[in-house]
Amino acid sequence: MQETEKIWMNGELVDWADAKVHVGVHALHYGSGVFEGVRCYDTPKGPAVFRLGEHMQRLHNSARLLYMDIPYSAEELQAATNEVVGANGLAECYIRPIAFYGYGELGVSARGNPVETVIMSWPWGSYLGEESLKTGIRAKISTWQRVPPNVVPHVSKATGVYLNSMLAVTEVTNAGYDEAILLTPEGTVADGSGENLFVVRDGVIYTPDLSSGILPGITRDTVTQIAQDLGYTVIEKALIRSDLYLADEVFMCGTAAEVTPLRSVDDHEIGVGEITLAIQSAYLDTVRGKSERWSQWLDHVPQLARS
Ligand code: PPE
């Protein structure tokens, strides 16, 4: 990870090297944190954070599912994001807000522990490699299933939930593939280790519905709106693995992964399709402020604004 100058920690900017916690923090032992992944892109009017309000609202929703009160409102966290991104002065960066149970009482119950709130930002290029955006990646279905809703609320972007993704991606990358796809215990398609998933068949776009063990992705919502605007029908429904093998196109999307084509799934060749590439190009134009149509999704960083 590429270091930057400042990190916003509990209300103030601290030097990168000083943003530390004690080894006794609750979250380290029990995975009791919630986080976000947000991107800031360079636009003609200067750097802008994409859908920042929605990300901070989701952070609060994630916390609520863990009975956690973040001591800063979504609006305060938006202002804090501008502060740290402005201080680091990068035109494009990845932003990682995280709130977690800190140091106080050790034991499974989180009661008695303060909630620590941190926002980091650093340069993070293509998640699955620069080439992957054009040529696509090779995905494999993991033998690990997505955590079901009555085991851990996967709707919460909680740190502990990511052990599930870590196992899946480790398994398939060890086997020589680029990314994992997880199925639910019922056998329907959930998502990637860090992305939502879309399938194209006969010109219609499908994506697993929100009851399929998925995170309600902000990019998933962006892609749906952009695709509909381009004239495509987007249907949310339960998908099974053969829907992936027989698809004309499959792609994954997420803040980090943006819109990445899957050129094969479990060695079934699919190839990179034109609907995927059209959506990818509209997505990248949107986040970089090249299309006025979606300018309401861009939060310009005041400190870095260009006229
Ligand atoms: N599903 C999962 C499991 C997931 O982790 C992400 C984001 C998404 C869907 C897409 O959500 P959204 O970013 O709102 O469109 N994964 C984040 C973290 C990746 C990581 O390796 O860390 C991200 O993309 O920032």
Tab-separated table of C-alpha atoms and ligand atoms in Angstrom:
chain	number	residue	atom	x	y	z
A	1	MET	CA	0.000	0.000	0.000
A	2	GLN	CA	1.288	3.395	-0.943
A	3	GLU	CA	1.560	5.693	2.068
A	4	THR	CA	0.142	9.208	2.009
A	5	GLU	CA	0.637	12.052	4.457
A	6	LYS	CA	-2.417	12.175	6.659
A	7	ILE	CA	-5.090	9.956	8.129
A	8	TRP	CA	-8.266	11.281	9.728
A	9	MET	CA	-8.606	9.635	13.128
A	10	ASN	CA	-11.348	10.353	15.656
A	11	GLY	CA	-11.835	13.952	14.589
A	12	GLU	CA	-8.342	15.041	13.672
A	13	LEU	CA	-5.737	14.642	10.970
A	14	VAL	CA	-2.702	12.691	12.143
A	15	ASP	CA	0.491	11.736	10.348
A	16	TRP	CA	0.270	8.404	8.496
A	17	ALA	CA	2.835	6.790	10.810
A	18	ASP	CA	0.982	7.892	13.956
A	19	ALA	CA	-2.435	6.393	13.151
A	20	LYS	CA	-2.060	3.474	15.555
A	21	VAL	CA	-4.189	1.345	17.871
A	22	HIS	CA	-3.361	-0.995	20.755
A	23	VAL	CA	-3.123	-4.780	20.199
A	24	GLY	CA	-5.948	-5.122	22.725
A	25	VAL	CA	-8.596	-3.456	20.561
A	26	HIS	CA	-11.817	-5.461	20.406
A	27	ALA	CA	-11.994	-5.392	16.596
A	28	LEU	CA	-8.623	-7.097	16.187
A	29	HIS	CA	-9.791	-10.049	18.267
A	30	TYR	CA	-13.393	-10.369	17.098
A	31	GLY	CA	-13.685	-8.681	13.694
A	32	SER	CA	-16.047	-6.075	15.122
A	33	GLY	CA	-15.628	-3.262	12.640
A	34	VAL	CA	-17.499	-1.810	9.687
A	35	PHE	CA	-15.920	-0.196	6.683
A	36	GLU	CA	-16.417	1.380	3.288
A	37	GLY	CA	-14.510	1.560	0.034
A	38	VAL	CA	-14.954	4.822	-1.851
A	39	ARG	CA	-13.109	6.290	-4.823
A	40	CYS	CA	-12.121	9.824	-5.695
A	41	TYR	CA	-11.601	10.472	-9.414
A	42	ASP	CA	-10.121	13.379	-11.285
A	43	THR	CA	-12.759	15.299	-13.239
A	44	PRO	CA	-12.615	18.442	-15.409
A	45	LYS	CA	-13.618	20.488	-12.309
A	46	GLY	CA	-11.040	18.823	-10.068
A	47	PRO	CA	-11.106	15.688	-7.895
A	48	ALA	CA	-14.550	14.431	-6.918
A	49	VAL	CA	-15.594	11.628	-4.573
A	50	PHE	CA	-18.133	9.292	-6.145
A	51	ARG	CA	-21.450	8.818	-4.293
A	52	LEU	CA	-19.899	9.771	-0.960
A	53	GLY	CA	-23.227	10.373	0.797
A	54	GLU	CA	-24.477	6.867	-0.056
A	55	HIS	CA	-21.238	5.289	1.162
A	56	MET	CA	-21.399	7.073	4.524
A	57	GLN	CA	-25.070	6.192	4.889
A	58	ARG	CA	-24.203	2.533	4.239
A	59	LEU	CA	-21.408	2.737	6.845
A	60	HIS	CA	-24.023	3.849	9.374
A	61	ASN	CA	-26.389	1.050	8.315
A	62	SER	CA	-23.571	-1.488	8.664
A	63	ALA	CA	-22.825	-0.189	12.170
A	64	ARG	CA	-26.477	-0.320	13.159
A	65	LEU	CA	-26.563	-4.021	12.302
A	66	LEU	CA	-23.693	-4.536	14.798
A	67	TYR	CA	-25.411	-2.458	17.537
A	68	MET	CA	-22.636	0.083	17.076
A	69	ASP	CA	-23.049	3.862	17.363
A	70	ILE	CA	-20.576	5.748	15.201
A	71	PRO	CA	-19.907	9.024	17.046
A	72	TYR	CA	-19.978	11.056	13.793
A	73	SER	CA	-22.963	11.609	11.519
A	74	ALA	CA	-22.831	10.678	7.835
A	75	GLU	CA	-22.540	14.402	7.032
A	76	GLU	CA	-19.631	14.847	9.461
A	77	LEU	CA	-17.888	11.873	7.879
A	78	GLN	CA	-18.356	13.401	4.425
A	79	ALA	CA	-16.700	16.600	5.631
A	80	ALA	CA	-13.904	14.538	7.219
A	81	THR	CA	-13.368	12.730	3.902
A	82	ASN	CA	-12.948	16.042	2.107
A	83	GLU	CA	-10.502	17.096	4.810
A	84	VAL	CA	-8.224	14.067	4.466
A	85	VAL	CA	-8.437	13.840	0.669
A	86	GLY	CA	-7.726	17.576	0.473
A	87	ALA	CA	-4.759	17.245	2.842
A	88	ASN	CA	-3.216	14.376	0.877
A	89	GLY	CA	-3.699	16.338	-2.332
A	90	LEU	CA	-4.094	13.388	-4.698
A	91	ALA	CA	-6.253	13.792	-7.800
A	92	GLU	CA	-7.338	10.146	-7.655
A	93	CYS	CA	-7.393	7.875	-4.631
A	94	TYR	CA	-9.192	5.087	-2.842
A	95	ILE	CA	-10.817	6.046	0.446
A	96	ARG	CA	-11.279	3.645	3.339
A	97	PRO	CA	-13.521	4.803	6.182
A	98	ILE	CA	-13.585	2.308	9.071
A	99	ALA	CA	-15.280	2.312	12.476
A	100	PHE	CA	-14.501	-0.363	15.041
A	101	TYR	CA	-14.773	-1.300	18.692
A	102	GLY	CA	-11.548	-0.128	20.286
A	103	TYR	CA	-9.585	-0.626	23.480
A	104	GLY	CA	-11.270	-1.097	26.833
A	105	GLU	CA	-12.792	-4.461	27.699
A	106	LEU	CA	-11.625	-7.688	26.127
A	107	GLY	CA	-14.311	-10.343	25.761
A	108	VAL	CA	-16.823	-11.178	23.051
A	109	SER	CA	-19.426	-8.647	24.169
A	110	ALA	CA	-18.485	-5.285	22.743
A	111	ARG	CA	-20.028	-3.405	25.669
A	112	GLY	CA	-17.656	-0.976	27.351
A	113	ASN	CA	-15.474	-0.380	24.324
A	114	PRO	CA	-15.197	2.974	22.587
A	115	VAL	CA	-15.913	3.222	18.872
A	116	GLU	CA	-12.894	4.440	16.911
A	117	THR	CA	-13.470	6.125	13.549
A	118	VAL	CA	-10.798	6.437	10.891
A	119	ILE	CA	-10.608	7.554	7.248
A	120	MET	CA	-7.570	6.638	5.159
A	121	SER	CA	-6.871	7.559	1.545
A	122	TRP	CA	-4.140	6.328	-0.759
A	123	PRO	CA	-3.571	5.641	-4.464
A	124	TRP	CA	-5.059	2.306	-5.517
A	125	GLY	CA	-5.117	1.518	-9.230
A	126	SER	CA	-7.099	-1.231	-10.932
A	127	TYR	CA	-8.220	-3.813	-8.368
A	128	LEU	CA	-7.790	-6.826	-10.617
A	129	GLY	CA	-4.993	-5.413	-12.779
A	130	GLU	CA	-5.069	-2.750	-15.532
A	131	GLU	CA	-5.359	-5.370	-18.303
A	132	SER	CA	-8.359	-7.031	-16.651
A	133	LEU	CA	-10.640	-4.131	-17.535
A	134	LYS	CA	-10.092	-4.856	-21.241
A	135	THR	CA	-9.357	-8.553	-21.501
A	136	GLY	CA	-11.431	-9.791	-18.566
A	137	ILE	CA	-10.584	-12.173	-15.755
A	138	ARG	CA	-10.916	-15.908	-15.142
A	139	ALA	CA	-13.268	-16.612	-12.261
A	140	LYS	CA	-13.975	-19.779	-10.347
A	141	ILE	CA	-16.807	-20.716	-8.028
A	142	SER	CA	-15.410	-21.253	-4.557
A	143	THR	CA	-16.292	-24.238	-2.394
A	144	TRP	CA	-16.850	-21.690	0.400
A	145	GLN	CA	-20.462	-20.498	0.547
A	146	ARG	CA	-21.562	-16.933	1.226
A	147	VAL	CA	-22.531	-16.406	4.868
A	148	PRO	CA	-26.308	-16.694	5.128
A	149	PRO	CA	-28.356	-13.837	6.646
A	150	ASN	CA	-29.091	-15.604	9.949
A	151	VAL	CA	-25.441	-16.419	10.581
A	152	VAL	CA	-23.942	-12.950	10.099
A	153	PRO	CA	-25.755	-10.062	8.417
A	154	HIS	CA	-23.855	-9.889	5.124
A	155	VAL	CA	-25.770	-6.688	4.379
A	156	SER	CA	-23.384	-5.115	6.897
A	157	LYS	CA	-20.005	-4.339	5.361
A	158	ALA	CA	-18.418	-5.691	8.536
A	159	THR	CA	-14.730	-6.558	8.799
A	160	GLY	CA	-15.382	-10.024	10.262
A	161	VAL	CA	-17.590	-10.974	7.314
A	162	TYR	CA	-14.565	-10.642	5.034
A	163	LEU	CA	-12.980	-13.849	6.348
A	164	ASN	CA	-15.585	-15.503	4.146
A	165	SER	CA	-14.298	-13.589	1.085
A	166	MET	CA	-10.661	-14.073	2.078
A	167	LEU	CA	-11.045	-17.856	2.151
A	168	ALA	CA	-12.809	-17.894	-1.213
A	169	VAL	CA	-10.301	-15.682	-3.016
A	170	THR	CA	-7.345	-17.527	-1.488
A	171	GLU	CA	-8.747	-20.858	-2.596
A	172	VAL	CA	-9.298	-19.849	-6.222
A	173	THR	CA	-6.147	-17.777	-6.675
A	174	ASN	CA	-4.122	-20.714	-5.316
A	175	ALA	CA	-5.774	-22.759	-8.062
A	176	GLY	CA	-4.609	-20.230	-10.676
A	177	TYR	CA	-7.789	-18.183	-11.184
A	178	ASP	CA	-8.181	-14.420	-10.757
A	179	GLU	CA	-11.317	-14.062	-8.648
A	180	ALA	CA	-13.840	-16.123	-6.698
A	181	ILE	CA	-17.594	-16.340	-7.099
A	182	LEU	CA	-19.552	-17.379	-4.006
A	183	LEU	CA	-22.864	-19.228	-4.010
A	184	THR	CA	-25.425	-19.112	-1.208
A	185	PRO	CA	-26.098	-22.266	0.851
A	186	GLU	CA	-29.260	-22.636	-1.301
A	187	GLY	CA	-27.089	-22.822	-4.416
A	188	THR	CA	-27.923	-19.481	-5.988
A	189	VAL	CA	-25.237	-17.086	-7.178
A	190	ALA	CA	-24.283	-14.433	-4.607
A	191	ASP	CA	-21.300	-12.332	-5.628
A	192	GLY	CA	-17.520	-12.087	-5.990
A	193	SER	CA	-15.132	-11.848	-3.040
A	194	GLY	CA	-15.335	-8.045	-3.288
A	195	GLU	CA	-17.758	-7.328	-6.146
A	196	ASN	CA	-21.364	-7.729	-7.244
A	197	LEU	CA	-22.073	-9.772	-10.344
A	198	PHE	CA	-24.084	-9.275	-13.553
A	199	VAL	CA	-25.005	-11.693	-16.358
A	200	VAL	CA	-26.068	-10.777	-19.901
A	201	ARG	CA	-28.177	-13.166	-21.979
A	202	ASP	CA	-30.011	-12.379	-25.216
A	203	GLY	CA	-29.493	-8.660	-24.633
A	204	VAL	CA	-31.087	-8.670	-21.162
A	205	ILE	CA	-29.060	-7.975	-18.017
A	206	TYR	CA	-29.582	-9.988	-14.830
A	207	THR	CA	-28.161	-9.598	-11.327
A	208	PRO	CA	-28.840	-11.509	-8.093
A	209	ASP	CA	-31.556	-9.851	-6.013
A	210	LEU	CA	-30.858	-8.400	-2.567
A	211	SER	CA	-32.010	-11.560	-0.756
A	212	SER	CA	-29.214	-13.581	-2.459
A	213	GLY	CA	-26.568	-13.055	0.227
A	214	ILE	CA	-25.118	-9.919	-1.340
A	215	LEU	CA	-23.908	-6.558	-0.185
A	216	PRO	CA	-26.201	-3.844	-1.584
A	217	GLY	CA	-23.468	-2.495	-3.829
A	218	ILE	CA	-23.402	1.169	-4.731
A	219	THR	CA	-21.696	0.324	-8.036
A	220	ARG	CA	-24.405	-2.305	-8.614
A	221	ASP	CA	-26.969	0.474	-8.284
A	222	THR	CA	-24.916	2.819	-10.492
A	223	VAL	CA	-24.521	0.158	-13.186
A	224	THR	CA	-28.246	-0.641	-13.076
A	225	GLN	CA	-29.188	3.008	-13.551
A	226	ILE	CA	-26.611	3.548	-16.311
A	227	ALA	CA	-27.670	0.356	-18.136
A	228	GLN	CA	-31.345	1.319	-17.985
A	229	ASP	CA	-30.442	4.769	-19.256
A	230	LEU	CA	-28.637	3.123	-22.195
A	231	GLY	CA	-31.891	1.283	-22.956
A	232	TYR	CA	-31.193	-2.135	-21.440
A	233	THR	CA	-33.579	-4.092	-19.253
A	234	VAL	CA	-32.065	-5.035	-15.880
A	235	ILE	CA	-33.761	-7.844	-13.963
A	236	GLU	CA	-32.963	-8.700	-10.329
A	237	LYS	CA	-33.533	-12.387	-9.694
A	238	ALA	CA	-32.003	-15.529	-8.243
A	239	LEU	CA	-29.421	-17.022	-10.620
A	240	ILE	CA	-27.910	-20.505	-10.603
A	241	ARG	CA	-24.429	-21.533	-11.714
A	242	SER	CA	-25.561	-22.724	-15.150
A	243	ASP	CA	-26.805	-19.170	-15.804
A	244	LEU	CA	-23.132	-18.171	-15.577
A	245	TYR	CA	-21.877	-20.939	-17.868
A	246	LEU	CA	-24.513	-20.227	-20.539
A	247	ALA	CA	-24.263	-16.444	-20.362
A	248	ASP	CA	-23.328	-14.281	-23.357
A	249	GLU	CA	-21.442	-11.967	-20.987
A	250	VAL	CA	-20.644	-11.860	-17.277
A	251	PHE	CA	-19.111	-8.960	-15.401
A	252	MET	CA	-18.347	-7.943	-11.841
A	253	CYS	CA	-18.552	-4.471	-10.391
A	254	GLY	CA	-17.538	-2.665	-7.240
A	255	THR	CA	-15.878	0.521	-6.128
A	256	ALA	CA	-12.444	-1.097	-6.275
A	257	ALA	CA	-13.074	-3.392	-9.284
A	258	GLU	CA	-15.111	-0.791	-11.247
A	259	VAL	CA	-16.655	-2.790	-14.156
A	260	THR	CA	-14.540	-5.874	-14.876
A	261	PRO	CA	-15.505	-8.460	-17.523
A	262	LEU	CA	-15.267	-12.185	-16.725
A	263	ARG	CA	-13.827	-13.957	-19.731
A	264	SER	CA	-14.443	-17.398	-18.247
A	265	VAL	CA	-16.182	-19.010	-15.289
A	266	ASP	CA	-15.014	-22.468	-14.153
A	267	ASP	CA	-13.172	-22.757	-17.503
A	268	HIS	CA	-16.341	-22.198	-19.531
A	269	GLU	CA	-15.179	-19.592	-22.049
A	270	ILE	CA	-17.487	-16.585	-22.193
A	271	GLY	CA	-15.359	-13.820	-23.681
A	272	VAL	CA	-15.615	-10.061	-23.254
A	273	GLY	CA	-18.876	-8.716	-24.652
A	274	GLU	CA	-19.900	-5.377	-26.069
A	275	ILE	CA	-22.684	-4.654	-23.553
A	276	THR	CA	-20.146	-5.036	-20.730
A	277	LEU	CA	-17.717	-2.727	-22.489
A	278	ALA	CA	-20.445	-0.146	-23.211
A	279	ILE	CA	-21.438	-0.109	-19.528
A	280	GLN	CA	-17.807	0.005	-18.429
A	281	SER	CA	-17.102	2.972	-20.654
A	282	ALA	CA	-20.251	4.821	-19.492
A	283	TYR	CA	-19.280	4.050	-15.884
A	284	LEU	CA	-15.740	5.408	-16.259
A	285	ASP	CA	-17.094	8.524	-18.016
A	286	THR	CA	-19.566	9.021	-15.172
A	287	VAL	CA	-17.045	8.746	-12.329
A	288	ARG	CA	-14.598	11.032	-14.144
A	289	GLY	CA	-17.286	13.685	-14.649
A	290	LYS	CA	-17.332	13.382	-18.440
A	291	SER	CA	-21.078	12.913	-18.520
A	292	GLU	CA	-23.298	15.679	-17.107
A	293	ARG	CA	-26.151	13.185	-16.862
A	294	TRP	CA	-24.971	11.870	-13.486
A	295	SER	CA	-23.175	14.908	-12.074
A	296	GLN	CA	-25.297	14.672	-8.896
A	297	TRP	CA	-23.185	11.664	-7.896
A	298	LEU	CA	-19.941	13.679	-7.764
A	299	ASP	CA	-18.831	15.422	-4.583
A	300	HIS	CA	-16.079	17.815	-5.534
A	301	VAL	CA	-13.311	18.178	-2.960
A	302	PRO	CA	-13.386	21.935	-2.208
A	303	GLN	CA	-9.665	22.173	-1.376
A	304	LEU	CA	-8.695	20.672	-4.739
A	305	ALA	CA	-11.311	22.365	-6.957
A	306	ARG	CA	-10.318	23.754	-10.355
A	307	SER	CA	-12.407	26.409	-12.056
B	1	PPE	N1	-19.762	-7.237	-2.689
B	1	PPE	C1	-18.722	-7.335	-1.830
B	1	PPE	C2	-18.535	-8.574	-1.061
B	1	PPE	C3	-17.845	-6.242	-1.703
B	1	PPE	O1	-16.822	-6.329	-0.858
B	1	PPE	C4	-18.033	-5.072	-2.470
B	1	PPE	C5	-17.108	-3.902	-2.360
B	1	PPE	C6	-19.127	-5.034	-3.355
B	1	PPE	C7	-19.976	-6.126	-3.418
B	1	PPE	C8	-19.423	-3.820	-4.194
B	1	PPE	O2	-19.883	-2.753	-3.403
B	1	PPE	P1	-19.711	-1.242	-3.892
B	1	PPE	O3	-18.298	-0.884	-3.733
B	1	PPE	O4	-20.632	-0.483	-3.008
B	1	PPE	O5	-20.136	-1.209	-5.306
B	1	PPE	N2	-15.782	-4.192	-2.030
B	1	PPE	C9	-14.917	-3.128	-1.568
B	1	PPE	C10	-13.695	-3.643	-0.867
B	1	PPE	C11	-12.735	-4.443	-1.663
B	1	PPE	C12	-11.526	-4.832	-0.842
B	1	PPE	O6	-10.724	-5.657	-1.324
B	1	PPE	O7	-11.320	-4.330	0.271
B	1	PPE	C13	-14.610	-2.114	-2.670
B	1	PPE	O8	-14.865	-2.363	-3.837
B	1	PPE	O9	-14.142	-1.040	-2.328
